[in-house]
Amino acid sequence: MEFSFNGYGLVLLFFGILTSIMAIYIYKRGTTVVRWFGLMMASNAIWSIAYGLELSSQSQEQALFFINIEYLGIATLPLNWFLFCLNFCNKQCWYKKPHNLISILIVPIATLALVWTNPLHHLHYQEVKMSYQGPFPMLALTPGIWYRIFTIYFYALLASGCYLIFNKFKSSDPIYKKQNYSIIIAAVIPWAANLSYLVGIRPLGFIDITPFAFILTTFLVFLGIYRFRLFDSVPIAREKVLDLMTDGFLVVDEKHRVIDYNSALNRFIDKQKNHKIIGSSIEDIFGSHPEIIQQIQAENSCKMELQTTVNNQTVYFEVEILVQQENKLNEAFTIIKLQDLTGAKKDALIAKEQTNELEKVNQLKDRIFSIISHDLRGPLVNLSEVLKMFSYNLISDEEFKALSPALSKDIVYTTDLLENILHWSRSQLQGFGVKKEFFNVRNTILNEINYHITSASLKKINILHDVFPNQIAYADVLMFQIVIRNLLNNAIKFCNEGCEIIITAVYQNDGMLKVCIKDSGVGISENFLQKLFKEENVSSRGTNNEKGTGLGLMICKDFMTRNGGDISVSSKVGVGTTFCVTLPTEP
């Protein structure tokens, strides 16, 4: 190869080599953003060095050889610039999508292929010839159709990158704006130089002044590295770290205007659409919390716990206000930190509910043991003693017969009580589930009426029902059966001789079935009525001195709740009582 070095070529070679050294130095800084800028500088260096050698070439073939090398830098320069801008603005997720990355890689790859094979199709350059009209031989190139397509791609990526940088510049803190200034100016200078070359403003004839413009770009970047600490990892890491924090941060100036914040702040404020936070007053941000505004205006550093509603959800949070009077910026500012306490509050509420439930279970357990030790033990001891006395002929047959009715009542009471205790204990076992199924309500009620017909006949009580055939419910049939049994047993117990009990079942508009058991018994007082279904001992004796524990109604309430239903009662002393249960008719 023969070279005839001239001033233009030597300048490009010198600064091209300098740019390559800077590219290696910048790339070794380590971070992703810095490395993309280093690759962009490497593209500049390839362009400058190859163009310097092209201008020093004496033959057309040698000049075209270096043009092919130049395009390694020219084709990758806008790509590296755009990728650098995406990383610098924390938008690198864009090119991680395969279709986006492919869309920006197609043009540079196609450009390299078309430049290297241009003699076969002349799509990139229509005509290539050597011109000897200047101070030294130079190539005179006539652009082709693909040259214009690549130019559009070139400026589209340059413009997109500058737009990203400009947006970042607008929202960045003043302490970082000097860095953004240097990047924007460094990008605009070669862009303007290349644009002037394309539109025909060529002070150096056929010489493209774009590589010379990168000489000034190199100087600005070099100045930025050592003067403004360009690419210092602190400002980039600062934004990423703040956005990764779950706590909200807000910085306001001495006039109580927002000058900085992180994205987590949006979880604590109900921001209107298109509402800009930067520049807003604290009244706009914390209008619903005057206590925060008062503390900021009074310049008090403090902590407080508050709650608010964001997107129709309650959020609990702690506000910490830090007033900074002395700082490196020589300006007073206030930092407001908002820590989310919603999870902790919900956990505390759940823990409190669990504690309350545990206390109720323990109270009920104590009550069950009390019933077992007294109410269940007493009748069995009495029966045992009477049988023992009868077996030892300590009492006569007539005396035994006289005691039999009382013993029979005790046995009935003990059986019912034991059955309730067993059913309740079984329902409390871990792993016990509600086995819901469709069942015929009328058949279940008729079975319970037949079960209680003997005890009702002893008091001459008439049990009627108004339940239509094939009325279907969806619940645990055993639980429903126990509920009806307890309610019928209570109705009989608190009825006088000749009373009437009516059972009805009616479908409701909300898809539930309502079953009511109405008696014309003694009724329940208002004071006693309020204690039903609660964890209190509200047992009382029936009209024939039948004993009770109140455990049955608690079981009824528990079983109906588990099946998605409910139980209610209405009563009037001397008139009677009506118990109603509701249960689903479908899943």
Short mmCIF file of C-alpha atoms in Angstrom, two decimals, residues 161-563:
data_model
loop_
_atom_site.label_atom_id
_atom_site.label_comp_id
_atom_site.label_asym_id
_atom_site.label_seq_id
_atom_site.Cartn_x
_atom_site.Cartn_y
_atom_site.Cartn_z
CA GLY A 161 -30.84 8.98 22.01
CA CYS A 162 -30.73 12.76 22.32
CA TYR A 163 -34.44 12.78 23.24
CA LEU A 164 -33.81 10.29 26.05
CA ILE A 165 -30.86 12.29 27.35
CA PHE A 166 -32.82 15.55 27.17
CA ASN A 167 -35.71 14.07 29.16
CA LYS A 168 -33.29 12.82 31.77
CA PHE A 169 -31.67 16.24 31.84
CA LYS A 170 -35.02 17.93 32.60
CA SER A 171 -35.81 15.71 35.59
CA SER A 172 -32.28 15.29 36.97
CA ASP A 173 -31.02 16.95 40.11
CA PRO A 174 -28.99 20.16 39.56
CA ILE A 175 -25.93 18.46 40.98
CA TYR A 176 -25.86 16.09 37.96
CA LYS A 177 -26.83 18.51 35.17
CA LYS A 178 -23.22 19.41 34.30
CA GLN A 179 -22.64 15.79 33.32
CA ASN A 180 -25.74 15.76 31.11
CA TYR A 181 -24.71 19.09 29.55
CA SER A 182 -21.39 17.64 28.39
CA ILE A 183 -23.05 14.54 26.92
CA ILE A 184 -25.67 16.52 24.99
CA ILE A 185 -23.13 18.99 23.58
CA ALA A 186 -20.72 16.16 22.68
CA ALA A 187 -23.52 14.40 20.79
CA VAL A 188 -24.83 17.45 18.94
CA ILE A 189 -21.48 18.64 17.48
CA PRO A 190 -20.73 15.63 15.18
CA TRP A 191 -24.45 15.35 14.37
CA ALA A 192 -24.47 18.96 13.08
CA ALA A 193 -21.22 18.40 11.19
CA ASN A 194 -22.53 15.32 9.42
CA LEU A 195 -25.82 17.05 8.60
CA SER A 196 -23.98 19.97 6.98
CA TYR A 197 -21.97 17.53 4.85
CA LEU A 198 -25.16 15.78 3.66
CA VAL A 199 -26.93 19.00 2.68
CA GLY A 200 -23.91 20.19 0.65
CA ILE A 201 -22.20 22.62 3.07
CA ARG A 202 -18.65 21.34 2.55
CA PRO A 203 -15.90 23.82 3.43
CA LEU A 204 -13.28 21.16 2.66
CA GLY A 205 -14.70 19.97 -0.64
CA PHE A 206 -15.29 16.20 -0.75
CA ILE A 207 -13.84 15.81 2.74
CA ASP A 208 -16.42 14.65 5.33
CA ILE A 209 -15.93 16.92 8.36
CA THR A 210 -17.83 14.55 10.68
CA PRO A 211 -14.71 12.72 11.92
CA PHE A 212 -13.10 16.10 12.63
CA ALA A 213 -16.14 17.02 14.70
CA PHE A 214 -15.48 13.95 16.82
CA ILE A 215 -12.11 15.49 17.68
CA LEU A 216 -14.04 18.18 19.59
CA THR A 217 -16.36 15.50 21.00
CA THR A 218 -13.31 13.61 22.29
CA PHE A 219 -12.05 16.77 23.97
CA LEU A 220 -15.41 17.41 25.65
CA VAL A 221 -15.65 13.82 26.91
CA PHE A 222 -12.07 13.97 28.12
CA LEU A 223 -12.88 17.21 29.94
CA GLY A 224 -16.07 15.67 31.39
CA ILE A 225 -14.20 12.68 32.78
CA TYR A 226 -11.65 14.75 34.68
CA ARG A 227 -13.54 17.97 35.34
CA PHE A 228 -17.15 16.90 35.98
CA ARG A 229 -16.41 13.24 36.79
CA LEU A 230 -18.47 12.10 33.83
CA PHE A 231 -19.82 8.55 34.22
CA ASP A 232 -19.21 8.60 37.94
CA SER A 233 -21.25 5.59 39.07
CA VAL A 234 -22.79 7.50 42.00
CA PRO A 235 -25.58 9.39 40.19
CA ILE A 236 -26.56 6.37 38.11
CA ALA A 237 -26.51 4.02 41.11
CA ARG A 238 -28.35 6.60 43.19
CA GLU A 239 -31.37 6.59 40.88
CA LYS A 240 -31.44 2.83 40.60
CA VAL A 241 -31.08 2.30 44.34
CA LEU A 242 -33.83 4.80 45.16
CA ASP A 243 -36.22 3.20 42.67
CA LEU A 244 -35.50 -0.25 44.11
CA MET A 245 -36.33 0.92 47.64
CA THR A 246 -39.74 -0.02 48.99
CA ASP A 247 -39.80 3.09 51.20
CA GLY A 248 -41.00 6.31 49.60
CA PHE A 249 -38.59 9.28 49.59
CA LEU A 250 -39.43 12.90 48.92
CA VAL A 251 -37.11 15.93 48.92
CA VAL A 252 -38.55 19.45 49.21
CA ASP A 253 -36.67 22.74 49.01
CA GLU A 254 -36.85 25.70 51.38
CA LYS A 255 -40.01 26.89 49.61
CA HIS A 256 -41.60 23.48 50.29
CA ARG A 257 -41.64 22.41 46.64
CA VAL A 258 -40.79 18.87 45.54
CA ILE A 259 -37.35 18.69 43.89
CA ASP A 260 -36.82 14.94 43.94
CA TYR A 261 -38.63 11.67 44.75
CA ASN A 262 -38.50 7.97 44.03
CA SER A 263 -41.08 5.75 42.35
CA ALA A 264 -42.10 4.08 45.64
CA LEU A 265 -43.76 7.38 46.65
CA ASN A 266 -46.70 6.55 44.34
CA ARG A 267 -47.76 3.83 46.79
CA PHE A 268 -48.48 6.44 49.47
CA ILE A 269 -50.21 9.22 47.54
CA ASP A 270 -53.37 9.18 45.44
CA LYS A 271 -51.84 10.93 42.42
CA GLN A 272 -54.12 12.29 39.73
CA LYS A 273 -53.50 11.22 36.14
CA ASN A 274 -50.84 13.31 34.33
CA HIS A 275 -50.08 15.11 37.60
CA LYS A 276 -46.39 16.03 37.85
CA ILE A 277 -44.81 15.59 41.26
CA ILE A 278 -41.62 17.57 40.59
CA GLY A 279 -42.34 21.23 41.35
CA SER A 280 -45.55 20.49 43.28
CA SER A 281 -46.06 21.98 46.72
CA ILE A 282 -46.39 19.84 49.82
CA GLU A 283 -50.05 20.93 50.00
CA ASP A 284 -50.63 19.18 46.66
CA ILE A 285 -48.91 16.01 47.85
CA PHE A 286 -50.11 15.81 51.47
CA GLY A 287 -53.36 17.78 51.26
CA SER A 288 -55.23 15.12 53.25
CA HIS A 289 -52.58 15.08 56.00
CA PRO A 290 -52.29 18.60 57.49
CA GLU A 291 -50.18 17.24 60.35
CA ILE A 292 -47.34 16.46 57.91
CA ILE A 293 -47.59 19.92 56.33
CA GLN A 294 -47.48 21.60 59.75
CA GLN A 295 -44.34 19.73 60.80
CA ILE A 296 -42.56 20.50 57.50
CA GLN A 297 -43.48 24.17 57.66
CA ALA A 298 -42.35 24.33 61.28
CA GLU A 299 -39.07 22.64 60.24
CA ASN A 300 -39.46 19.92 62.87
CA SER A 301 -37.66 16.63 62.46
CA CYS A 302 -40.03 13.96 63.75
CA LYS A 303 -41.80 10.65 63.18
CA MET A 304 -45.52 9.86 63.04
CA GLU A 305 -47.80 7.00 62.02
CA LEU A 306 -50.68 7.70 59.65
CA GLN A 307 -53.05 5.97 57.30
CA THR A 308 -54.47 6.93 53.93
CA THR A 309 -56.49 5.49 51.05
CA VAL A 310 -54.75 4.86 47.72
CA ASN A 311 -56.68 3.26 44.84
CA ASN A 312 -59.51 2.39 47.26
CA GLN A 313 -57.12 0.49 49.55
CA THR A 314 -56.12 1.46 53.08
CA VAL A 315 -52.39 2.04 53.51
CA TYR A 316 -50.71 2.40 56.92
CA PHE A 317 -47.35 4.16 56.90
CA GLU A 318 -44.77 5.89 59.08
CA VAL A 319 -43.60 9.38 58.11
CA GLU A 320 -40.10 10.48 59.10
CA ILE A 321 -39.22 14.14 58.47
CA LEU A 322 -35.52 15.10 58.35
CA VAL A 323 -34.74 18.81 58.09
CA GLN A 324 -31.29 19.60 56.64
CA GLN A 325 -30.11 23.11 57.40
CA GLU A 326 -26.41 22.68 56.59
CA ASN A 327 -25.35 20.80 53.47
CA LYS A 328 -22.96 20.97 50.55
CA LEU A 329 -25.50 22.72 48.36
CA ASN A 330 -25.72 25.61 50.85
CA GLU A 331 -29.49 25.41 50.60
CA ALA A 332 -31.94 24.16 53.20
CA PHE A 333 -34.02 21.17 52.21
CA THR A 334 -36.20 18.55 53.88
CA ILE A 335 -36.26 14.80 53.34
CA ILE A 336 -39.52 12.96 53.95
CA LYS A 337 -39.33 9.20 54.27
CA LEU A 338 -42.52 7.11 54.08
CA GLN A 339 -42.29 3.53 55.32
CA ASP A 340 -45.09 1.10 54.54
CA LEU A 341 -46.57 -0.43 57.70
CA THR A 342 -49.60 -2.01 56.02
CA GLY A 343 -48.24 -5.54 56.19
CA ALA A 344 -47.16 -5.16 59.81
CA LYS A 345 -50.53 -3.63 60.77
CA LYS A 346 -52.44 -6.42 59.04
CA ASP A 347 -50.24 -9.03 60.72
CA ALA A 348 -50.87 -7.34 64.07
CA LEU A 349 -54.63 -7.33 63.46
CA ILE A 350 -54.54 -10.99 62.42
CA ALA A 351 -52.46 -11.82 65.51
CA LYS A 352 -54.95 -9.95 67.69
CA GLU A 353 -57.89 -11.78 66.10
CA GLN A 354 -56.10 -15.08 66.55
CA THR A 355 -55.40 -14.20 70.18
CA ASN A 356 -59.06 -13.37 70.73
CA GLU A 357 -60.15 -16.58 69.03
CA LEU A 358 -57.67 -18.54 71.15
CA GLU A 359 -59.05 -16.93 74.31
CA LYS A 360 -62.59 -17.83 73.23
CA VAL A 361 -61.56 -21.41 72.50
CA ASN A 362 -59.83 -21.66 75.89
CA GLN A 363 -62.90 -20.24 77.63
CA LEU A 364 -65.13 -22.68 75.79
CA LYS A 365 -62.76 -25.52 76.59
CA ASP A 366 -62.90 -24.61 80.29
CA ARG A 367 -66.66 -24.46 80.04
CA ILE A 368 -66.81 -27.90 78.39
CA PHE A 369 -64.65 -29.41 81.13
CA SER A 370 -66.85 -27.73 83.74
CA ILE A 371 -69.95 -29.27 82.13
CA ILE A 372 -68.30 -32.66 81.93
CA SER A 373 -67.14 -32.53 85.55
CA HIS A 374 -70.47 -31.30 86.96
CA ASP A 375 -73.51 -31.54 84.68
CA LEU A 376 -72.45 -34.78 82.99
CA ARG A 377 -71.02 -36.42 86.07
CA GLY A 378 -73.94 -35.58 88.40
CA PRO A 379 -76.73 -37.52 86.64
CA LEU A 380 -74.45 -40.53 86.09
CA VAL A 381 -73.46 -40.58 89.76
CA ASN A 382 -77.14 -40.36 90.79
CA LEU A 383 -78.07 -43.24 88.46
CA SER A 384 -75.16 -45.31 89.72
CA GLU A 385 -76.12 -44.77 93.37
CA VAL A 386 -79.79 -45.61 92.80
CA LEU A 387 -78.90 -48.81 90.92
CA LYS A 388 -76.43 -49.77 93.64
CA MET A 389 -79.05 -49.21 96.36
CA PHE A 390 -81.61 -51.23 94.38
CA SER A 391 -79.19 -54.09 93.86
CA TYR A 392 -78.44 -54.25 97.62
CA ASN A 393 -82.19 -54.10 98.43
CA LEU A 394 -81.72 -50.81 100.20
CA ILE A 395 -84.80 -49.45 98.41
CA SER A 396 -88.05 -51.16 97.50
CA ASP A 397 -89.58 -51.65 94.06
CA GLU A 398 -92.12 -48.93 94.79
CA GLU A 399 -89.37 -46.46 95.76
CA PHE A 400 -87.39 -47.37 92.60
CA LYS A 401 -90.47 -46.77 90.46
CA ALA A 402 -90.99 -43.40 92.13
CA LEU A 403 -87.40 -42.42 91.30
CA SER A 404 -87.60 -43.69 87.69
CA PRO A 405 -89.14 -40.53 86.07
CA ALA A 406 -86.39 -38.33 87.54
CA LEU A 407 -83.72 -40.81 86.48
CA SER A 408 -85.22 -40.96 82.99
CA LYS A 409 -85.02 -37.17 82.65
CA ASP A 410 -81.41 -37.23 83.80
CA ILE A 411 -80.56 -39.90 81.21
CA VAL A 412 -82.24 -37.93 78.40
CA TYR A 413 -80.42 -34.77 79.46
CA THR A 414 -77.10 -36.61 79.72
CA THR A 415 -77.55 -38.23 76.31
CA ASP A 416 -78.34 -34.93 74.59
CA LEU A 417 -75.47 -33.18 76.35
CA LEU A 418 -72.98 -35.91 75.49
CA GLU A 419 -74.11 -35.90 71.87
CA ASN A 420 -73.58 -32.11 71.60
CA ILE A 421 -70.17 -32.33 73.22
CA LEU A 422 -69.08 -35.09 70.85
CA HIS A 423 -70.33 -33.23 67.79
CA TRP A 424 -68.65 -29.99 68.86
CA SER A 425 -65.38 -31.77 69.72
CA ARG A 426 -65.38 -33.50 66.36
CA SER A 427 -65.91 -30.19 64.54
CA GLN A 428 -62.91 -28.68 66.34
CA LEU A 429 -60.52 -31.41 65.27
CA GLN A 430 -57.78 -30.34 62.88
CA GLY A 431 -58.58 -31.48 59.36
CA PHE A 432 -62.31 -31.69 60.00
CA GLY A 433 -64.10 -30.35 56.97
CA VAL A 434 -67.63 -29.33 56.12
CA LYS A 435 -69.00 -31.93 53.70
CA LYS A 436 -71.53 -29.94 51.73
CA GLU A 437 -74.02 -31.73 49.49
CA PHE A 438 -77.51 -31.37 48.09
CA PHE A 439 -80.15 -32.91 50.37
CA ASN A 440 -83.93 -32.99 50.86
CA VAL A 441 -84.79 -30.60 53.69
CA ARG A 442 -88.28 -32.02 54.26
CA ASN A 443 -86.98 -35.56 54.82
CA THR A 444 -84.41 -34.35 57.37
CA ILE A 445 -87.01 -32.35 59.30
CA LEU A 446 -89.47 -35.30 59.33
CA ASN A 447 -86.74 -37.56 60.75
CA GLU A 448 -86.12 -35.08 63.58
CA ILE A 449 -89.85 -34.74 64.29
CA ASN A 450 -90.09 -38.54 64.61
CA TYR A 451 -87.01 -38.49 66.90
CA HIS A 452 -88.69 -35.99 69.29
CA ILE A 453 -92.28 -37.31 69.05
CA THR A 454 -91.97 -39.28 72.31
CA SER A 455 -90.75 -36.36 74.45
CA ALA A 456 -93.35 -34.07 72.83
CA SER A 457 -96.15 -36.52 73.57
CA LEU A 458 -95.25 -36.59 77.28
CA LYS A 459 -96.04 -32.84 77.40
CA LYS A 460 -98.97 -33.18 74.99
CA ILE A 461 -97.21 -30.89 72.49
CA ASN A 462 -98.35 -30.93 68.89
CA ILE A 463 -95.57 -30.60 66.25
CA LEU A 464 -96.72 -29.39 62.83
CA HIS A 465 -94.71 -28.68 59.67
CA ASP A 466 -95.32 -26.71 56.49
CA VAL A 467 -92.37 -27.89 54.39
CA PHE A 468 -92.99 -28.67 50.72
CA PRO A 469 -91.61 -31.90 49.25
CA ASN A 470 -88.31 -31.72 47.33
CA GLN A 471 -87.12 -28.49 48.94
CA ILE A 472 -83.37 -28.77 48.40
CA ALA A 473 -80.50 -27.15 50.32
CA TYR A 474 -76.71 -27.28 49.86
CA ALA A 475 -74.93 -27.81 53.19
CA ASP A 476 -73.51 -30.43 55.53
CA VAL A 477 -76.60 -32.57 56.17
CA LEU A 478 -75.28 -33.88 59.52
CA MET A 479 -74.65 -30.36 60.82
CA PHE A 480 -78.11 -29.24 59.70
CA GLN A 481 -79.63 -32.25 61.39
CA ILE A 482 -77.88 -31.41 64.69
CA VAL A 483 -79.07 -27.78 64.46
CA ILE A 484 -82.74 -28.79 63.90
CA ARG A 485 -82.46 -31.37 66.72
CA ASN A 486 -81.21 -28.78 69.21
CA LEU A 487 -83.82 -26.20 68.23
CA LEU A 488 -86.68 -28.73 68.45
CA ASN A 489 -85.39 -29.96 71.79
CA ASN A 490 -85.34 -26.37 73.14
CA ALA A 491 -88.85 -25.69 71.83
CA ILE A 492 -90.22 -28.77 73.58
CA LYS A 493 -88.33 -27.97 76.77
CA PHE A 494 -89.78 -24.45 77.07
CA CYS A 495 -93.37 -25.34 76.07
CA ASN A 496 -96.18 -26.01 78.51
CA GLU A 497 -98.65 -28.84 78.06
CA GLY A 498 -100.87 -28.35 75.03
CA CYS A 499 -98.45 -25.99 73.21
CA GLU A 500 -97.91 -26.10 69.48
CA ILE A 501 -94.67 -26.11 67.46
CA ILE A 502 -94.73 -25.17 63.76
CA ILE A 503 -91.83 -25.76 61.36
CA THR A 504 -91.73 -23.87 58.02
CA ALA A 505 -89.26 -23.67 55.12
CA VAL A 506 -89.38 -20.88 52.51
CA TYR A 507 -87.02 -19.95 49.65
CA GLN A 508 -85.59 -16.41 49.86
CA ASN A 509 -84.85 -13.94 47.03
CA ASP A 510 -81.09 -14.10 47.73
CA GLY A 511 -80.93 -17.82 46.90
CA MET A 512 -81.10 -18.97 50.53
CA LEU A 513 -83.60 -21.30 52.23
CA LYS A 514 -85.08 -20.08 55.51
CA VAL A 515 -86.21 -22.72 58.02
CA CYS A 516 -88.12 -21.48 61.09
CA ILE A 517 -89.19 -23.33 64.26
CA LYS A 518 -91.96 -21.41 66.07
CA ASP A 519 -93.34 -22.39 69.45
CA SER A 520 -96.09 -20.99 71.71
CA GLY A 521 -94.05 -21.51 74.85
CA VAL A 522 -92.99 -19.28 77.72
CA GLY A 523 -90.79 -17.00 75.55
CA ILE A 524 -87.43 -15.39 76.32
CA SER A 525 -86.82 -12.13 78.17
CA GLU A 526 -85.01 -9.28 76.36
CA ASN A 527 -82.04 -9.41 78.70
CA PHE A 528 -81.68 -13.18 78.26
CA LEU A 529 -82.19 -12.89 74.49
CA GLN A 530 -79.10 -10.69 74.05
CA LYS A 531 -76.86 -13.35 75.61
CA LEU A 532 -77.82 -16.14 73.22
CA PHE A 533 -75.24 -17.43 70.72
CA LYS A 534 -72.46 -15.88 72.79
CA GLU A 535 -69.71 -17.49 74.80
CA GLU A 536 -71.66 -17.07 78.02
CA ASN A 537 -73.41 -19.57 80.24
CA VAL A 538 -77.07 -18.74 79.61
CA SER A 539 -78.66 -22.08 80.39
CA SER A 540 -82.02 -22.30 82.13
CA ARG A 541 -84.48 -24.97 83.17
CA GLY A 542 -87.53 -25.93 81.12
CA THR A 543 -91.20 -25.90 82.08
CA ASN A 544 -90.90 -29.37 83.65
CA ASN A 545 -87.61 -28.47 85.35
CA GLU A 546 -85.55 -29.88 82.43
CA LYS A 547 -81.90 -28.90 82.72
CA GLY A 548 -79.86 -27.15 80.01
CA THR A 549 -76.32 -25.85 79.44
CA GLY A 550 -76.68 -23.37 76.55
CA LEU A 551 -74.03 -25.33 74.64
CA GLY A 552 -76.51 -26.40 71.97
CA LEU A 553 -77.19 -22.88 70.68
CA MET A 554 -73.46 -22.17 70.42
CA ILE A 555 -73.05 -25.29 68.31
CA CYS A 556 -76.00 -24.23 66.13
CA LYS A 557 -74.40 -20.82 65.52
CA ASP A 558 -71.02 -22.36 64.72
CA PHE A 559 -72.43 -24.98 62.33
CA MET A 560 -74.61 -22.53 60.41
CA THR A 561 -71.70 -20.10 59.98
CA ARG A 562 -69.50 -22.89 58.63
CA ASN A 563 -72.13 -23.71 56.03
#
